[in-house]
Short mmCIF file of C-alpha atoms in Angstrom, two decimals:
data_model
loop_
_atom_site.label_atom_id
_atom_site.label_comp_id
_atom_site.label_asym_id
_atom_site.label_seq_id
_atom_site.Cartn_x
_atom_site.Cartn_y
_atom_site.Cartn_z
CA MET G 226 77.48 108.82 113.02
CA PRO G 227 78.63 111.01 110.13
CA VAL G 228 81.99 110.22 108.60
CA PRO G 229 84.46 113.02 109.54
CA GLY G 230 85.15 115.38 106.69
CA VAL G 231 82.09 114.36 104.63
CA SER G 232 79.30 116.89 104.14
CA GLY G 233 75.67 115.92 103.97
CA VAL G 234 73.18 113.99 106.05
CA GLY G 235 72.60 110.29 106.36
CA VAL G 236 76.11 109.02 105.60
CA LEU G 237 76.83 106.20 107.99
CA ALA G 238 80.26 105.21 109.24
CA VAL G 239 81.48 102.09 107.54
CA ALA G 240 81.92 100.40 110.90
CA GLU G 241 78.11 100.22 111.23
CA ALA G 242 77.76 98.12 108.09
CA PRO G 243 77.72 94.35 108.57
CA VAL G 244 81.03 92.88 107.54
CA ALA G 245 80.65 89.95 105.16
CA GLU G 246 82.55 86.76 105.71
CA VAL G 247 84.40 86.30 102.42
CA SER G 248 86.38 83.19 103.17
CA GLY G 249 84.65 81.35 100.35
CA VAL G 250 82.38 79.46 102.75
CA ARG G 251 79.88 82.08 103.87
CA ASP G 252 78.21 84.81 101.81
CA PRO G 253 78.69 83.62 98.23
CA VAL G 254 77.20 86.92 97.06
CA ALA G 255 80.29 88.70 98.37
CA ARG G 256 82.51 86.31 96.45
CA ASP G 257 80.57 86.45 93.20
CA ALA G 258 79.51 90.12 93.13
CA PRO G 259 80.26 91.71 89.74
CA PRO G 260 83.07 94.30 89.56
CA GLY G 261 81.93 97.71 90.66
CA ALA G 262 78.91 96.40 92.50
CA SER G 263 78.03 98.51 95.53
CA THR G 264 75.35 96.72 97.48
CA THR G 265 73.35 97.90 100.43
CA ALA G 266 74.26 97.18 104.02
CA ALA G 267 71.76 94.32 104.01
CA GLY G 268 73.79 92.66 101.26
CA GLY G 269 77.01 92.99 103.23
CA HIS G 270 78.90 95.16 100.74
CA VAL G 271 80.15 98.71 100.75
CA GLY G 272 81.44 100.54 97.71
CA LEU G 273 84.78 102.02 96.79
CA GLU G 274 83.66 105.56 97.62
CA ARG G 275 82.67 104.54 101.11
CA LEU G 276 86.01 102.80 101.63
CA ALA G 277 87.86 105.87 100.38
CA ARG G 278 86.13 108.03 103.01
CA ALA G 279 86.59 105.64 105.93
CA ARG G 280 89.19 106.15 108.65
CA GLY G 281 90.49 104.21 111.62
CA THR G 282 88.93 100.83 112.35
CA ALA G 283 86.06 101.69 109.98
CA PHE G 284 88.63 101.59 107.19
CA LEU G 285 89.67 98.07 108.19
CA ASP G 286 86.05 96.87 108.35
CA ALA G 287 85.37 98.39 104.95
CA LEU G 288 88.31 96.55 103.41
CA VAL G 289 86.60 93.28 104.28
CA ALA G 290 83.11 94.42 103.31
CA VAL G 291 83.90 95.99 99.93
CA GLY G 292 83.09 93.97 96.82
CA PRO G 293 85.88 92.16 94.93
CA GLY G 294 85.88 94.49 91.94
CA ASP G 295 86.01 97.63 94.07
CA LEU G 296 88.67 96.08 96.30
CA ALA G 297 90.93 95.48 93.32
CA ARG G 298 90.41 99.06 92.16
CA ALA G 299 90.97 100.34 95.70
CA ASP G 300 94.52 99.01 95.56
CA GLU G 301 95.30 101.68 92.96
CA ASP G 302 93.09 104.44 94.36
CA ASP G 303 95.16 107.37 95.67
CA ARG G 304 92.67 108.07 98.47
CA VAL G 305 92.73 104.50 99.77
CA LEU G 306 96.51 104.28 99.50
CA ALA G 307 96.87 107.60 101.35
CA THR G 308 94.82 106.22 104.25
CA ALA G 309 96.71 102.93 104.38
CA GLN G 310 100.18 104.42 104.01
CA ASP G 311 99.96 107.96 105.42
CA ARG G 312 97.25 107.94 108.09
CA PRO G 313 96.54 104.29 108.91
CA PRO G 314 94.73 102.84 111.91
CA THR G 315 96.96 102.08 114.89
CA ALA G 316 99.18 99.04 114.59
CA ALA G 317 97.46 97.46 117.60
CA ALA G 318 94.06 97.83 115.93
CA VAL G 319 95.41 96.38 112.69
CA ALA G 320 96.89 93.38 114.52
CA ARG G 321 93.59 92.63 116.29
CA TRP G 322 91.64 93.02 113.04
CA TRP G 323 93.97 90.76 111.08
CA ASP G 324 94.00 88.04 113.73
CA ALA G 325 90.18 88.03 113.79
CA LEU G 326 89.89 87.45 110.03
CA GLY G 327 89.47 84.02 108.60
CA THR G 328 92.17 82.57 106.39
CA GLY G 329 90.01 83.04 103.31
CA ALA G 330 89.43 86.71 104.07
CA GLN G 331 93.14 87.26 104.65
CA GLU G 332 94.08 85.59 101.36
CA ARG G 333 91.46 87.61 99.51
CA LEU G 334 92.92 90.86 100.81
CA VAL G 335 96.47 89.84 99.91
CA ALA G 336 95.40 88.82 96.42
CA LEU G 337 93.20 91.83 95.59
CA ALA G 338 94.73 94.65 97.67
CA PRO G 339 98.44 93.85 98.14
CA ALA G 340 99.55 97.51 98.11
CA VAL G 341 97.23 98.18 101.05
CA VAL G 342 97.93 95.05 103.09
CA GLY G 343 101.69 95.17 102.48
CA ASN G 344 102.04 98.57 104.12
CA LEU G 345 99.82 98.20 107.19
CA ASP G 346 101.87 98.10 110.38
CA GLY G 347 100.43 95.33 112.54
CA VAL G 348 100.05 92.79 109.71
CA PRO G 349 102.54 89.87 110.09
CA TYR G 350 105.81 90.49 108.28
CA ASP G 351 105.71 87.36 106.14
CA VAL G 352 102.29 88.42 104.85
CA ARG G 353 103.52 91.94 104.11
CA ASP G 354 106.52 90.55 102.26
CA ARG G 355 104.29 88.36 100.10
CA ALA G 356 101.87 91.21 99.40
CA ASN G 357 104.60 93.71 98.54
CA ARG G 358 106.35 91.22 96.28
CA THR G 359 103.05 90.81 94.46
CA THR G 360 102.86 94.58 93.99
CA LEU G 361 106.48 94.58 92.84
CA ALA G 362 105.98 91.77 90.34
CA ASP G 363 102.76 93.26 88.99
CA GLY G 364 104.40 96.67 88.70
CA VAL G 365 107.47 95.39 86.89
CA GLY G 366 105.31 93.41 84.47
CA THR G 367 102.95 96.31 83.85
CA ASP G 368 105.79 98.77 83.33
CA ASP G 369 107.47 96.42 80.85
CA GLN G 370 104.23 96.23 78.88
CA ASP G 371 103.76 100.00 79.08
CA SER G 372 107.30 100.47 77.78
CA ASP G 373 106.52 98.29 74.77
CA ASP G 374 103.36 100.25 74.13
CA GLN G 375 105.23 103.54 74.38
CA ASP G 376 107.84 102.39 71.89
CA SER G 377 105.08 101.77 69.37
CA ASP G 378 103.34 105.07 70.06
CA ALA G 379 105.38 108.09 69.10
CA GLN G 380 102.85 110.44 70.67
CA ASP G 381 103.30 109.04 74.16
CA SER G 382 105.52 111.62 75.84
CA GLY G 383 105.60 114.29 78.52
CA ALA G 384 104.97 114.13 82.25
CA GLY G 385 103.10 110.83 82.16
CA SER G 386 105.97 109.12 80.40
CA ASP G 387 108.47 110.59 82.86
CA ARG G 388 106.45 109.30 85.81
CA ALA G 389 106.26 105.84 84.27
CA ALA G 390 110.02 105.80 83.71
CA ALA G 391 110.67 106.91 87.29
CA ARG G 392 108.37 104.20 88.63
CA THR G 393 110.09 101.59 86.49
CA ALA G 394 113.49 102.64 87.83
CA LEU G 395 112.21 102.55 91.42
CA LEU G 396 110.77 99.05 91.05
CA ALA G 397 113.94 97.78 89.41
CA GLN G 398 116.02 99.11 92.30
CA VAL G 399 113.79 97.39 94.85
CA ARG G 400 113.87 94.15 92.87
CA ASP G 401 117.67 94.22 92.80
CA SER G 402 117.78 95.03 96.52
CA LEU G 403 115.97 91.81 97.34
CA HIS G 404 118.60 89.68 95.62
CA ARG G 405 120.87 87.82 98.00
CA GLU G 406 123.85 85.62 97.45
CA SER G 407 123.96 82.00 98.57
CA GLY G 408 124.40 81.79 102.32
CA GLN G 409 123.16 85.30 103.03
CA ALA G 410 120.25 85.98 105.36
CA PRO G 411 116.74 86.14 103.88
CA ARG G 412 115.41 89.54 102.82
CA ARG G 413 111.79 90.57 103.22
CA LEU G 414 110.04 93.52 101.60
CA ILE G 415 108.26 95.25 104.49
CA VAL G 416 107.32 98.56 102.81
CA LEU G 417 106.73 99.40 99.15
CA ASP G 418 105.19 102.74 98.24
CA THR G 419 105.54 103.69 94.57
CA ARG G 420 103.91 107.11 94.89
CA GLY G 421 106.10 110.13 94.23
CA SER G 422 109.75 109.56 95.06
CA GLY G 423 108.75 106.29 96.76
CA ARG G 424 109.37 104.57 100.08
CA ALA G 425 110.67 101.11 100.86
CA ALA G 426 111.97 99.01 103.73
CA ILE G 427 113.74 95.67 103.51
CA ALA G 428 114.44 93.46 106.51
CA VAL G 429 117.59 91.34 106.61
CA GLY G 430 116.81 88.48 108.97
CA ASP G 431 113.46 87.65 110.58
CA LEU G 432 111.73 90.54 112.35
CA ALA G 433 109.14 88.10 113.74
CA THR G 434 111.60 86.03 115.76
CA ALA G 435 114.83 88.02 116.19
CA ARG G 436 116.00 88.74 119.72
CA ASP G 437 117.81 91.91 118.56
CA VAL G 438 116.23 94.22 116.00
CA THR G 439 118.05 97.23 114.54
CA VAL G 440 116.33 99.90 112.47
CA VAL G 441 118.70 101.89 110.24
CA VAL G 442 117.48 105.39 109.35
CA PRO G 443 119.16 107.10 106.36
CA GLY G 444 120.06 110.74 105.94
CA MET G 445 119.84 113.39 103.24
CA PHE G 446 119.99 112.59 99.52
CA PHE G 447 118.94 108.97 100.02
CA THR G 448 116.21 107.83 97.61
CA VAL G 449 114.74 104.43 96.87
CA THR G 450 115.63 104.74 93.19
CA GLY G 451 119.18 105.85 93.86
CA GLN G 452 120.40 104.04 96.98
CA MET G 453 118.02 101.25 98.08
CA HIS G 454 120.29 98.50 96.79
CA ASP G 455 123.41 99.85 98.53
CA PHE G 456 121.40 100.69 101.64
CA THR G 457 120.11 97.12 101.90
CA ASP G 458 123.63 95.76 101.43
CA THR G 459 124.75 98.03 104.27
CA ALA G 460 122.03 96.53 106.46
CA SER G 461 123.30 93.09 105.45
CA ASP G 462 126.86 94.03 106.48
CA LEU G 463 125.56 95.17 109.87
CA TYR G 464 123.53 91.96 110.19
CA ASP G 465 126.66 89.88 109.56
CA GLU G 466 128.65 91.83 112.15
CA GLN G 467 125.87 91.57 114.72
CA THR G 468 125.52 87.85 114.11
CA THR G 469 129.22 87.46 114.89
CA VAL G 470 129.00 89.24 118.24
CA SER G 471 125.45 88.23 119.21
CA ALA G 472 126.67 85.50 121.56
CA LEU G 473 127.65 88.31 123.93
CA ALA G 474 124.09 89.59 124.20
CA THR G 475 122.93 88.04 127.46
CA THR G 476 121.40 91.14 129.04
CA GLN G 477 117.69 91.71 129.50
CA THR G 478 116.00 94.44 127.50
CA ALA G 479 114.43 97.59 128.85
CA ARG G 480 111.32 97.02 126.71
CA GLY G 481 110.62 93.55 128.04
CA VAL G 482 112.36 90.21 128.50
CA ALA G 483 112.51 88.36 125.21
CA ASP G 484 110.97 84.92 125.08
CA HIS G 485 113.35 81.99 124.90
CA ALA G 486 111.98 81.27 121.41
CA SER G 487 113.52 84.53 120.19
CA SER G 488 116.97 84.23 118.73
CA GLY G 489 119.24 85.83 116.20
CA THR G 490 119.23 89.35 114.86
CA ALA G 491 117.38 91.34 112.20
CA VAL G 492 118.27 94.65 110.59
CA LEU G 493 115.67 96.80 108.86
CA ALA G 494 116.93 99.01 106.04
CA TRP G 495 114.21 101.60 106.54
CA MET G 496 113.89 104.14 103.75
CA GLY G 497 110.39 104.82 104.98
CA TYR G 498 110.38 108.59 104.66
CA ARG G 499 111.41 111.16 102.10
CA THR G 500 114.87 112.52 102.84
CA PRO G 501 115.97 116.05 101.90
CA ASP G 502 117.50 117.02 98.58
CA MET G 503 118.94 120.36 97.51
CA SER G 504 115.47 121.89 97.24
CA ASN G 505 114.53 121.35 100.90
CA ILE G 506 117.77 120.68 102.73
CA LEU G 507 117.13 123.52 105.19
CA SER G 508 113.72 122.22 106.28
CA LEU G 509 112.81 120.09 109.29
CA GLY G 510 109.41 119.22 107.86
CA LEU G 511 110.62 115.95 106.38
CA ALA G 512 112.20 114.98 109.71
CA ARG G 513 108.89 115.51 111.50
CA THR G 514 107.05 113.36 108.97
CA GLY G 515 109.80 110.76 109.16
CA ALA G 516 109.60 110.71 112.95
CA GLU G 517 105.89 109.93 112.82
CA ARG G 518 106.48 107.12 110.34
CA LEU G 519 109.32 105.73 112.46
CA GLU G 520 107.03 105.69 115.48
CA ARG G 521 104.53 103.62 113.49
CA VAL G 522 107.26 101.15 112.52
CA VAL G 523 108.05 100.51 116.18
CA ASP G 524 104.35 100.30 117.05
CA GLY G 525 104.02 97.68 114.32
CA LEU G 526 106.92 95.68 115.73
CA ASP G 527 105.37 95.72 119.19
CA ALA G 528 101.94 94.77 117.83
CA VAL G 529 103.28 91.81 115.86
CA ARG G 530 105.62 90.55 118.58
CA GLY G 531 103.27 91.07 121.54
CA ASP G 532 104.84 89.96 124.83
CA ASP G 533 107.89 88.61 123.01
CA ARG G 534 109.39 92.03 122.42
CA PRO G 535 112.90 92.11 120.98
CA ARG G 536 115.70 94.40 121.98
CA LEU G 537 115.33 97.45 119.74
CA ASN G 538 118.26 99.56 118.58
CA VAL G 539 117.96 102.57 116.29
CA VAL G 540 120.95 103.51 114.14
CA ALA G 541 120.52 106.88 112.45
CA HIS G 542 122.84 108.62 110.03
CA SER G 543 123.07 112.35 109.25
CA TYR G 544 119.59 113.91 108.81
CA GLY G 545 118.18 110.55 109.90
CA SER G 546 119.58 111.22 113.37
CA THR G 547 117.52 114.40 113.56
CA THR G 548 114.48 112.32 112.60
CA ALA G 549 115.24 109.63 115.19
CA LEU G 550 115.90 112.14 117.96
CA MET G 551 112.51 113.72 117.26
CA ALA G 552 110.77 110.35 117.40
CA LEU G 553 112.43 109.25 120.63
CA SER G 554 111.65 112.55 122.36
CA SER G 555 107.97 112.51 121.33
CA GLY G 556 106.77 110.30 124.17
CA ARG G 557 105.26 107.88 121.64
CA MET G 558 108.27 105.64 120.98
CA GLN G 559 111.02 103.98 122.98
CA ALA G 560 114.16 102.02 122.17
CA ASP G 561 116.80 100.12 124.10
CA SER G 562 119.61 102.07 122.47
CA LEU G 563 120.21 104.84 119.96
CA THR G 564 123.33 105.32 117.88
CA VAL G 565 123.65 108.48 115.81
CA LEU G 566 126.37 108.89 113.21
CA GLY G 567 127.40 112.18 111.62
CA SER G 568 124.55 114.04 113.28
CA PRO G 569 123.68 117.68 112.44
CA GLY G 570 121.84 117.96 115.78
CA SER G 571 118.23 118.49 116.84
CA ALA G 572 116.04 120.37 119.31
CA VAL G 573 116.70 117.67 121.93
CA GLN G 574 119.08 119.17 124.48
CA THR G 575 119.94 116.20 126.70
CA ALA G 576 119.78 112.42 126.56
CA SER G 577 117.31 112.48 129.46
CA GLU G 578 114.65 113.73 127.02
CA LEU G 579 114.90 110.53 125.01
CA ALA G 580 112.95 107.33 125.69
CA VAL G 581 116.11 105.25 125.52
CA GLY G 582 117.74 102.95 128.04
CA PRO G 583 119.98 104.64 130.65
CA GLY G 584 123.44 105.30 129.24
CA GLN G 585 122.42 103.88 125.86
CA VAL G 586 122.77 106.95 123.63
CA TYR G 587 125.91 106.69 121.48
CA VAL G 588 127.38 109.25 119.10
CA GLY G 589 129.87 108.64 116.31
CA ASP G 590 131.84 111.52 114.77
CA ALA G 591 134.27 110.42 112.08
CA HIS G 592 137.41 112.30 111.13
CA SER G 593 136.84 114.79 108.28
CA ASP G 594 133.05 114.64 108.63
CA PRO G 595 131.85 118.24 108.14
CA ILE G 596 128.30 117.44 109.33
CA ALA G 597 129.12 115.72 112.62
CA GLY G 598 129.22 118.15 115.51
CA SER G 599 127.92 121.04 113.40
CA GLY G 600 124.79 121.51 115.49
CA TYR G 601 123.09 122.76 112.35
CA PHE G 602 119.60 121.74 113.47
CA GLY G 603 120.15 122.33 117.19
CA THR G 604 122.10 120.72 119.99
CA ASP G 605 124.92 118.38 118.99
CA PRO G 606 124.21 115.02 120.70
CA GLY G 607 127.95 114.53 121.04
CA SER G 608 128.48 117.79 122.92
CA ALA G 609 129.53 118.05 126.54
CA GLY G 610 126.49 118.01 128.81
CA PHE G 611 124.23 116.02 126.46
CA GLY G 612 124.78 112.78 128.36
CA SER G 613 125.78 110.55 125.47
CA THR G 614 128.64 108.12 125.00
CA LEU G 615 131.04 109.43 122.38
CA LEU G 616 132.59 106.75 120.20
CA ASP G 617 136.20 107.52 119.40
CA LEU G 618 136.24 107.27 115.62
CA SER G 619 138.61 110.10 114.77
CA THR G 620 142.29 109.91 113.90
CA ASP G 621 143.13 112.50 116.53
CA THR G 622 143.71 109.89 119.21
CA VAL G 623 144.26 106.66 117.26
CA GLU G 624 146.20 106.10 114.07
CA PRO G 625 143.98 105.12 111.12
CA ASP G 626 145.71 101.76 110.72
CA ALA G 627 146.00 100.96 114.43
CA GLY G 628 144.45 97.72 115.59
CA VAL G 629 142.30 95.35 113.56
CA PHE G 630 139.63 97.77 112.36
CA ARG G 631 140.28 100.94 110.42
CA ARG G 632 138.80 104.29 111.42
CA PRO G 633 136.01 105.73 109.27
CA VAL G 634 136.82 108.87 107.32
CA GLY G 635 134.22 111.33 106.05
CA HIS G 636 130.46 111.50 106.29
CA ASN G 637 129.51 108.27 104.52
CA ASP G 638 132.08 105.80 105.85
CA TYR G 639 130.54 104.79 109.18
CA LEU G 640 128.96 101.45 108.24
CA LYS G 641 131.55 100.21 105.76
CA PRO G 642 132.85 96.66 106.33
CA GLY G 643 136.12 96.59 108.23
CA THR G 644 135.57 99.84 110.12
CA ALA G 645 135.70 100.25 113.87
CA SER G 646 132.40 102.09 113.67
CA LEU G 647 130.55 99.14 112.10
CA HIS G 648 131.94 96.86 114.80
CA ASP G 649 130.96 99.31 117.55
CA VAL G 650 127.44 99.70 116.16
CA ALA G 651 127.07 95.91 116.04
CA LEU G 652 128.12 95.55 119.68
CA ILE G 653 125.67 98.25 120.72
CA GLY G 654 122.91 96.62 118.68
CA VAL G 655 123.18 93.36 120.62
CA GLY G 656 123.29 95.06 123.99
CA ARG G 657 127.03 95.07 124.58
CA GLY G 658 128.00 98.69 124.19
CA ASP G 659 130.19 98.15 127.24
CA LEU G 660 132.62 96.32 124.96
CA VAL G 661 133.15 99.26 122.63
CA ARG G 662 136.89 99.74 122.68
CA HIS G 663 137.21 103.56 122.80
CA GLN G 664 134.49 105.69 124.31
CA ALA G 665 134.02 108.74 126.47
CA ARG G 666 131.12 109.71 128.67
CA ARG G 667 129.76 113.16 127.95
CA GLY G 668 127.97 115.25 130.54
CA GLN G 669 128.30 112.73 133.33
CA GLY G 670 131.55 113.74 134.97
CA GLY G 671 133.75 112.95 131.98
CA GLY G 672 135.93 115.50 130.30
CA GLY G 673 135.12 114.24 126.83
CA THR G 674 138.50 112.64 126.19
CA ALA G 675 138.30 109.14 124.76
CA GLN G 676 139.55 106.50 127.16
CA PRO G 677 140.24 102.90 126.13
CA VAL G 678 138.34 100.17 127.91
CA PRO G 679 139.64 96.60 128.06
CA ASP G 680 140.24 95.26 124.57
CA MET G 681 137.59 92.56 124.23
CA TYR G 682 137.21 92.46 120.47
CA LEU G 683 135.86 89.30 118.98
CA LEU G 684 138.41 88.47 116.31
CA ARG G 685 137.67 86.47 113.20
CA PRO G 686 140.21 85.25 110.64
CA GLN G 687 138.87 87.61 107.99
CA ASP G 688 139.39 90.57 110.34
CA LEU G 689 143.14 90.00 110.21
CA GLN G 690 143.20 90.61 106.47
CA PRO G 691 142.96 94.03 104.80
CA ARG G 692 139.35 94.89 104.13
CA ASP G 693 137.73 97.65 102.14
#
């Protein structure tokens, strides 16, 4: 059948072409084909142009059938990258395709097309980490060489030079974000997109085995080049707090009972969409795109984990909460709990519209946060009648220095170490939101006034010392 969007007669879908086995055992022609070779279907190969036009499962089949030279070039082809990173096949289809490949074919794809493989939801996370680190290392090395060449060429200037400098800065930030101190949890590079302003996602902990997985969604003004390092460190702080309280998580999940082999926690610092800057701060277009990408992230988690689904918590800050609320009201994504911090609101009017566990929508509004409760983009999720649980994080009811944890102040203080909000988010993330110290039910018979529940904090020696 004709490939959608391609004019002319006689163009066959890539899926109809025989897929060569390129494991190094069968079809030596596929292994030894010269760069740029585009053989006929009888020879088992398809060319770069055919791969660039393919969509859906035909795209996956073409990745295996394309010759080695074209596959290496495809990893830098904007059309191929747009398919893999912007409109990919479903995560379930990717997982089935990857599992059916031989080890040789998998290794070939990682070696020749790491930018494609590393960003396909449904591919195992350790493979994506290895592929994306290859892209990172190649990019850093290439940019260093380009910089040397530019220094020796006085005529190299303008937009191209600016793009190269921006890409170098982005890659350096991602490289630094992956650094961890001795004793810290492993970090894996799950997403790396160097196009435009870039996208990245780094997992702290093991997404493939963790019982509790938290996805952190950033808000406006966050960029990979500017904040990825700090954002990953924030995810690490949340991981540490969740690890401390994870022994309390004995409840079953709404998305499925985790296998006994699952243990521990993982936090994904997901800067997987472009956040607003001053030029587009009034638009919801980026939130819609981000919501679609967030849905794919969760689909990928489900595809990789299969029946051993972890407990999934989404933590969304500022504009990221608008994005998360859109995703969870779409009917295409579900989570065990949602925590929004400093939210400017969304079109979602009640918690019942969200595919979240009953009573598992939490809202944090810090003192002196001008964004929280503004309802700028629609209904405030912390408003009376929404049906959320309001975390008491203001100084109106509790003194800032009362208790062990300090209260967050301002829009960007919610996930700082030593804050009550970080501790609350950690408890929620492991399924024990019932232990949050101060909370108020909204829209379910409560008057909105924070009421203390029994003080069941887990205290550690370091919590008794002043912390920043």
